[in-house]
Short mmCIF file of C-alpha atoms and ligand atoms in Angstrom, two decimals:
data_model
loop_
_atom_site.label_atom_id
_atom_site.label_comp_id
_atom_site.label_asym_id
_atom_site.label_seq_id
_atom_site.Cartn_x
_atom_site.Cartn_y
_atom_site.Cartn_z
CA MET Q 1 115.37 -23.85 33.12
CA ARG Q 2 116.92 -27.23 32.30
CA GLU Q 3 113.57 -28.36 30.95
CA ALA Q 4 112.95 -25.08 29.11
CA ASN Q 5 116.32 -25.44 27.40
CA ARG Q 6 115.84 -29.14 26.71
CA ILE Q 7 112.66 -28.35 24.81
CA GLY Q 8 114.08 -25.22 23.16
CA VAL Q 9 117.16 -27.04 21.94
CA SER Q 10 115.17 -30.00 20.62
CA ILE Q 11 113.25 -27.51 18.45
CA LEU Q 12 116.48 -25.79 17.40
CA ASP Q 13 117.88 -29.21 16.43
CA ALA Q 14 114.83 -29.77 14.21
CA ILE Q 15 115.31 -26.35 12.59
CA CYS Q 16 118.99 -27.01 11.93
CA SER Q 17 118.27 -30.42 10.41
CA GLU Q 18 116.34 -28.69 7.58
CA VAL Q 19 119.26 -26.52 6.46
CA ARG Q 20 120.12 -27.23 2.83
CA PRO Q 21 120.53 -25.35 -0.44
CA GLY Q 22 117.21 -24.26 -1.96
CA VAL Q 23 115.14 -24.06 1.21
CA ALA Q 24 113.25 -20.80 1.86
CA THR Q 25 114.07 -19.46 5.31
CA ILE Q 26 110.38 -19.14 6.23
CA ARG Q 27 110.47 -22.95 6.54
CA PHE Q 28 112.42 -22.55 9.79
CA GLU Q 29 109.72 -20.30 11.20
CA GLU Q 30 107.05 -22.87 10.34
CA ILE Q 31 109.02 -25.61 12.11
CA ALA Q 32 109.54 -23.39 15.16
CA GLN Q 33 105.86 -22.48 15.41
CA ASP Q 34 104.63 -26.03 14.81
CA LEU Q 35 106.94 -27.57 17.37
CA CYS Q 36 106.20 -24.91 20.00
CA ARG Q 37 102.54 -25.82 19.65
CA ALA Q 38 103.29 -29.54 19.80
CA CYS Q 39 105.48 -29.11 22.91
CA HIS Q 40 103.02 -26.73 24.63
CA VAL Q 41 105.58 -23.96 24.98
CA GLN Q 42 105.59 -20.38 23.77
CA PRO Q 43 108.25 -19.03 21.45
CA ALA Q 44 110.30 -16.57 23.52
CA PHE Q 45 111.08 -14.05 20.80
CA HIS Q 46 107.75 -13.75 18.98
CA GLY Q 47 106.31 -10.40 20.04
CA TYR Q 48 109.33 -9.55 22.20
CA ASP Q 49 109.69 -5.79 21.75
CA GLY Q 50 107.56 -6.38 18.67
CA PHE Q 51 109.84 -8.93 16.98
CA PRO Q 52 107.52 -10.56 14.43
CA PHE Q 53 108.88 -14.13 14.30
CA ALA Q 54 109.60 -17.08 16.58
CA VAL Q 55 113.10 -17.65 15.24
CA CYS Q 56 115.84 -15.21 14.26
CA CYS Q 57 117.35 -16.40 11.00
CA SER Q 58 120.42 -14.44 9.89
CA VAL Q 59 122.25 -15.23 6.65
CA ASN Q 60 125.88 -14.34 5.80
CA GLU Q 61 126.42 -10.63 6.57
CA GLU Q 62 123.35 -10.58 8.83
CA VAL Q 63 124.65 -10.66 12.39
CA VAL Q 64 121.47 -11.17 14.42
CA HIS Q 65 117.69 -10.61 14.40
CA GLY Q 66 117.24 -11.56 10.73
CA PHE Q 67 113.72 -12.32 9.50
CA PRO Q 68 112.72 -15.69 8.08
CA SER Q 69 111.41 -15.08 4.56
CA ALA Q 70 109.39 -16.87 1.88
CA THR Q 71 111.54 -15.33 -0.84
CA ARG Q 72 115.00 -15.74 0.66
CA LEU Q 73 116.42 -19.11 -0.35
CA LEU Q 74 119.55 -20.59 1.17
CA HIS Q 75 122.35 -21.17 -1.32
CA GLU Q 76 125.28 -23.54 -1.28
CA GLY Q 77 128.14 -21.76 0.51
CA ASP Q 78 125.93 -19.50 2.68
CA ILE Q 79 126.21 -19.50 6.43
CA VAL Q 80 123.06 -19.16 8.50
CA SER Q 81 122.56 -18.52 12.20
CA PHE Q 82 119.49 -19.31 14.25
CA ASP Q 83 118.69 -17.75 17.59
CA PHE Q 84 115.77 -19.39 19.33
CA GLY Q 85 114.21 -19.72 22.76
CA VAL Q 86 111.00 -20.83 24.44
CA ILE Q 87 109.03 -20.02 27.55
CA TYR Q 88 108.27 -23.07 29.68
CA GLU Q 89 106.39 -22.67 32.97
CA GLY Q 90 107.50 -19.04 33.17
CA PHE Q 91 111.17 -19.67 32.40
CA TYR Q 92 113.09 -18.72 29.26
CA SER Q 93 115.54 -20.73 27.22
CA ASP Q 94 117.97 -19.07 24.80
CA CYS Q 95 120.43 -20.66 22.36
CA ALA Q 96 122.01 -19.78 19.01
CA ARG Q 97 124.09 -21.59 16.39
CA THR Q 98 125.68 -20.83 13.03
CA LEU Q 99 125.75 -23.51 10.33
CA GLY Q 100 127.14 -23.83 6.83
CA VAL Q 101 124.80 -24.51 3.90
CA GLY Q 102 126.26 -27.38 1.86
CA GLU Q 103 129.94 -26.87 1.11
CA ILE Q 104 131.27 -23.59 2.55
CA SER Q 105 134.59 -21.79 2.15
CA GLY Q 106 137.51 -22.45 4.47
CA GLN Q 107 137.22 -18.82 5.54
CA ALA Q 108 133.60 -19.28 6.60
CA ARG Q 109 134.36 -22.58 8.34
CA ARG Q 110 137.16 -20.99 10.31
CA LEU Q 111 134.97 -18.06 11.37
CA ILE Q 112 132.31 -20.44 12.72
CA ARG Q 113 134.90 -22.60 14.47
CA VAL Q 114 136.58 -19.66 16.20
CA THR Q 115 133.18 -18.27 17.28
CA GLU Q 116 132.38 -21.64 18.86
CA GLU Q 117 135.79 -21.69 20.54
CA CYS Q 118 135.14 -18.21 21.93
CA LEU Q 119 131.87 -19.45 23.39
CA ALA Q 120 133.57 -22.46 24.99
CA LEU Q 121 136.30 -20.25 26.48
CA GLY Q 122 133.72 -17.81 27.82
CA ILE Q 123 131.71 -20.65 29.36
CA ALA Q 124 134.81 -22.03 31.07
CA GLU Q 125 135.03 -18.76 33.05
CA ALA Q 126 131.43 -19.00 34.27
CA ARG Q 127 132.19 -20.29 37.74
CA PRO Q 128 132.13 -18.93 41.29
CA GLY Q 129 135.28 -16.97 42.09
CA ARG Q 130 135.57 -15.52 38.59
CA TYR Q 131 134.25 -12.17 37.43
CA LEU Q 132 131.94 -11.20 34.63
CA HIS Q 133 134.79 -9.51 32.78
CA ASP Q 134 136.72 -12.82 32.77
CA ILE Q 135 134.08 -14.12 30.34
CA SER Q 136 134.25 -10.96 28.22
CA ARG Q 137 138.03 -10.93 28.13
CA SER Q 138 138.47 -14.58 27.18
CA VAL Q 139 136.04 -14.17 24.27
CA GLN Q 140 137.68 -10.99 23.00
CA ILE Q 141 141.27 -12.23 23.27
CA HIS Q 142 140.57 -15.42 21.33
CA ALA Q 143 138.59 -13.61 18.64
CA GLU Q 144 141.20 -10.91 18.08
CA LYS Q 145 144.10 -13.35 18.25
CA ASN Q 146 142.48 -15.07 15.28
CA GLY Q 147 142.04 -11.84 13.35
CA TYR Q 148 138.29 -11.33 13.92
CA ALA Q 149 136.35 -8.41 15.32
CA VAL Q 150 133.86 -8.87 18.14
CA ILE Q 151 130.53 -7.17 17.64
CA LYS Q 152 130.05 -4.62 20.41
CA ARG Q 153 126.52 -3.44 19.66
CA PHE Q 154 124.93 -6.65 21.03
CA VAL Q 155 125.78 -8.42 24.26
CA GLY Q 156 124.89 -11.52 26.25
CA HIS Q 157 122.69 -11.31 29.32
CA GLY Q 158 121.30 -12.96 32.38
CA VAL Q 159 118.26 -15.12 31.61
CA GLY Q 160 115.52 -16.62 33.78
CA ARG Q 161 111.98 -15.41 34.33
CA LYS Q 162 112.71 -12.77 31.72
CA LEU Q 163 114.55 -13.16 28.43
CA HIS Q 164 116.98 -10.35 29.13
CA GLU Q 165 118.01 -9.95 32.74
CA LYS Q 166 121.00 -8.30 34.36
CA PRO Q 167 123.91 -8.45 33.95
CA GLU Q 168 124.80 -7.53 30.39
CA ILE Q 169 127.66 -9.72 29.18
CA PRO Q 170 129.77 -7.88 26.62
CA ASN Q 171 132.05 -9.85 24.32
CA PHE Q 172 134.76 -7.31 25.02
CA GLU Q 173 136.32 -6.17 28.23
CA ALA Q 174 134.39 -3.13 29.36
CA SER Q 175 133.37 -3.83 32.92
CA ARG Q 176 136.58 -3.89 34.95
CA LEU Q 177 135.83 -0.71 36.82
CA TYR Q 178 132.88 -2.39 38.46
CA PRO Q 179 133.93 -6.00 38.87
CA LEU Q 180 130.94 -8.30 39.18
CA PRO Q 181 131.70 -11.57 40.97
CA LEU Q 182 129.97 -14.63 39.52
CA LYS Q 183 127.91 -16.65 41.97
CA ALA Q 184 126.31 -20.08 42.00
CA GLY Q 185 122.70 -19.84 40.89
CA MET Q 186 123.20 -17.28 38.15
CA VAL Q 187 122.14 -18.30 34.64
CA LEU Q 188 123.96 -16.48 31.86
CA ALA Q 189 123.27 -16.38 28.12
CA ILE Q 190 126.78 -16.07 26.69
CA GLU Q 191 126.69 -15.19 23.00
CA PRO Q 192 129.79 -14.16 21.07
CA MET Q 193 129.26 -12.58 17.65
CA LEU Q 194 132.33 -12.38 15.43
CA ALA Q 195 132.87 -10.61 12.14
CA LEU Q 196 135.34 -11.23 9.35
CA GLY Q 197 135.85 -7.50 8.78
CA THR Q 198 134.54 -4.50 10.67
CA CYS Q 199 132.73 -4.82 13.99
CA GLU Q 200 130.42 -2.00 12.96
CA VAL Q 201 126.83 -2.91 12.21
CA GLU Q 202 123.84 -1.18 10.73
CA ILE Q 203 120.16 -1.95 11.07
CA LEU Q 204 118.14 -2.61 7.92
CA PRO Q 205 114.90 -0.68 7.22
CA ASP Q 206 112.89 -3.58 8.73
CA THR Q 207 114.21 -2.02 12.02
CA TRP Q 208 115.53 -5.38 13.25
CA THR Q 209 118.03 -7.09 10.98
CA ALA Q 210 121.58 -6.17 11.98
CA VAL Q 211 124.15 -6.47 9.19
CA THR Q 212 127.87 -5.82 9.15
CA LYS Q 213 128.60 -2.40 7.69
CA ASP Q 214 131.08 -3.86 5.19
CA ARG Q 215 128.68 -6.74 4.40
CA LYS Q 216 131.30 -9.32 5.27
CA LEU Q 217 130.36 -12.53 7.07
CA ALA Q 218 129.43 -12.68 10.74
CA ALA Q 219 128.83 -15.68 13.01
CA HIS Q 220 126.93 -16.01 16.28
CA CYS Q 221 126.59 -18.78 18.83
CA GLU Q 222 125.05 -18.88 22.26
CA HIS Q 223 124.46 -21.14 25.22
CA SER Q 224 122.46 -20.67 28.41
CA VAL Q 225 124.86 -21.55 31.21
CA ALA Q 226 124.15 -22.07 34.91
CA VAL Q 227 126.92 -21.04 37.30
CA THR Q 228 127.14 -23.82 39.90
CA SER Q 229 129.51 -24.65 42.75
CA ARG Q 230 130.78 -27.49 40.54
CA GLY Q 231 131.44 -25.16 37.62
CA PRO Q 232 129.51 -24.10 34.53
CA GLU Q 233 126.54 -26.25 33.51
CA ILE Q 234 125.51 -25.79 29.88
CA LEU Q 235 121.72 -26.02 29.84
CA SER Q 236 121.35 -25.76 26.06
CA LEU Q 237 123.47 -28.61 24.75
CA PRO Q 238 121.95 -30.61 21.87
CA ALA Q 239 119.92 -33.70 22.71
CA GLY Q 240 121.92 -36.66 23.91
CA LYS Q 241 124.82 -34.59 25.15
CA GLY Q 242 123.42 -34.15 28.66
CA TYR Q 243 123.96 -31.09 30.80
CA GLY Q 244 127.66 -30.52 30.39
CA ALA Q 245 130.20 -29.21 32.84
CA VAL Q 246 133.24 -27.63 31.21
MG1 MG R 326 120.43 -14.23 23.98
#
């Protein structure tokens, strides 16, 4: 899974490096497909439950599962999130990031920063002796303290030989009645999604793209994290940053 994530993140880095005003979002799909071929890995999302692309590309009010498009151009001030994973020797990687396009508003910058902070706080709880709801609670508290709503419709998940394994990892505290202790050897995809306004989402007629009901901005970030006896090990850090322990 380290190797799956190393490859997956190197492709995600290449996708992110092409973000600029004027680019059509289908460009990111082309990069993803080309590099999967070059690296001899399969894109994890293409065909998953019928999802028609290798990369999820979600712009502004799109929360997750957006489609890359030949007609949708990125504009200065947009924010764009990518969710991407690969299958390497039977194991899945999974990672997501939100980036600004050119100069973005202070409001958008703050939303992205707090989403990343929520992820870091959730990861810090991913250690033996803690419970699943410790991750959920730390994400929710930080988001709400900063005035944002956590999206409840989509949750993180275990990841391994399948893309979505048990347990579900909500970004809100919902699982206290059945406390699940975290154990070394688990790999968790922790993925907070925060919204500027309402947490309610609707699905566009393409049956995939989730947008905020009020069409205000949303941000999403995700790491695949191994729970180890030494603490959390982030498998999906960008190249050069190693496998981090928080
Ligand atoms: Mg995921």
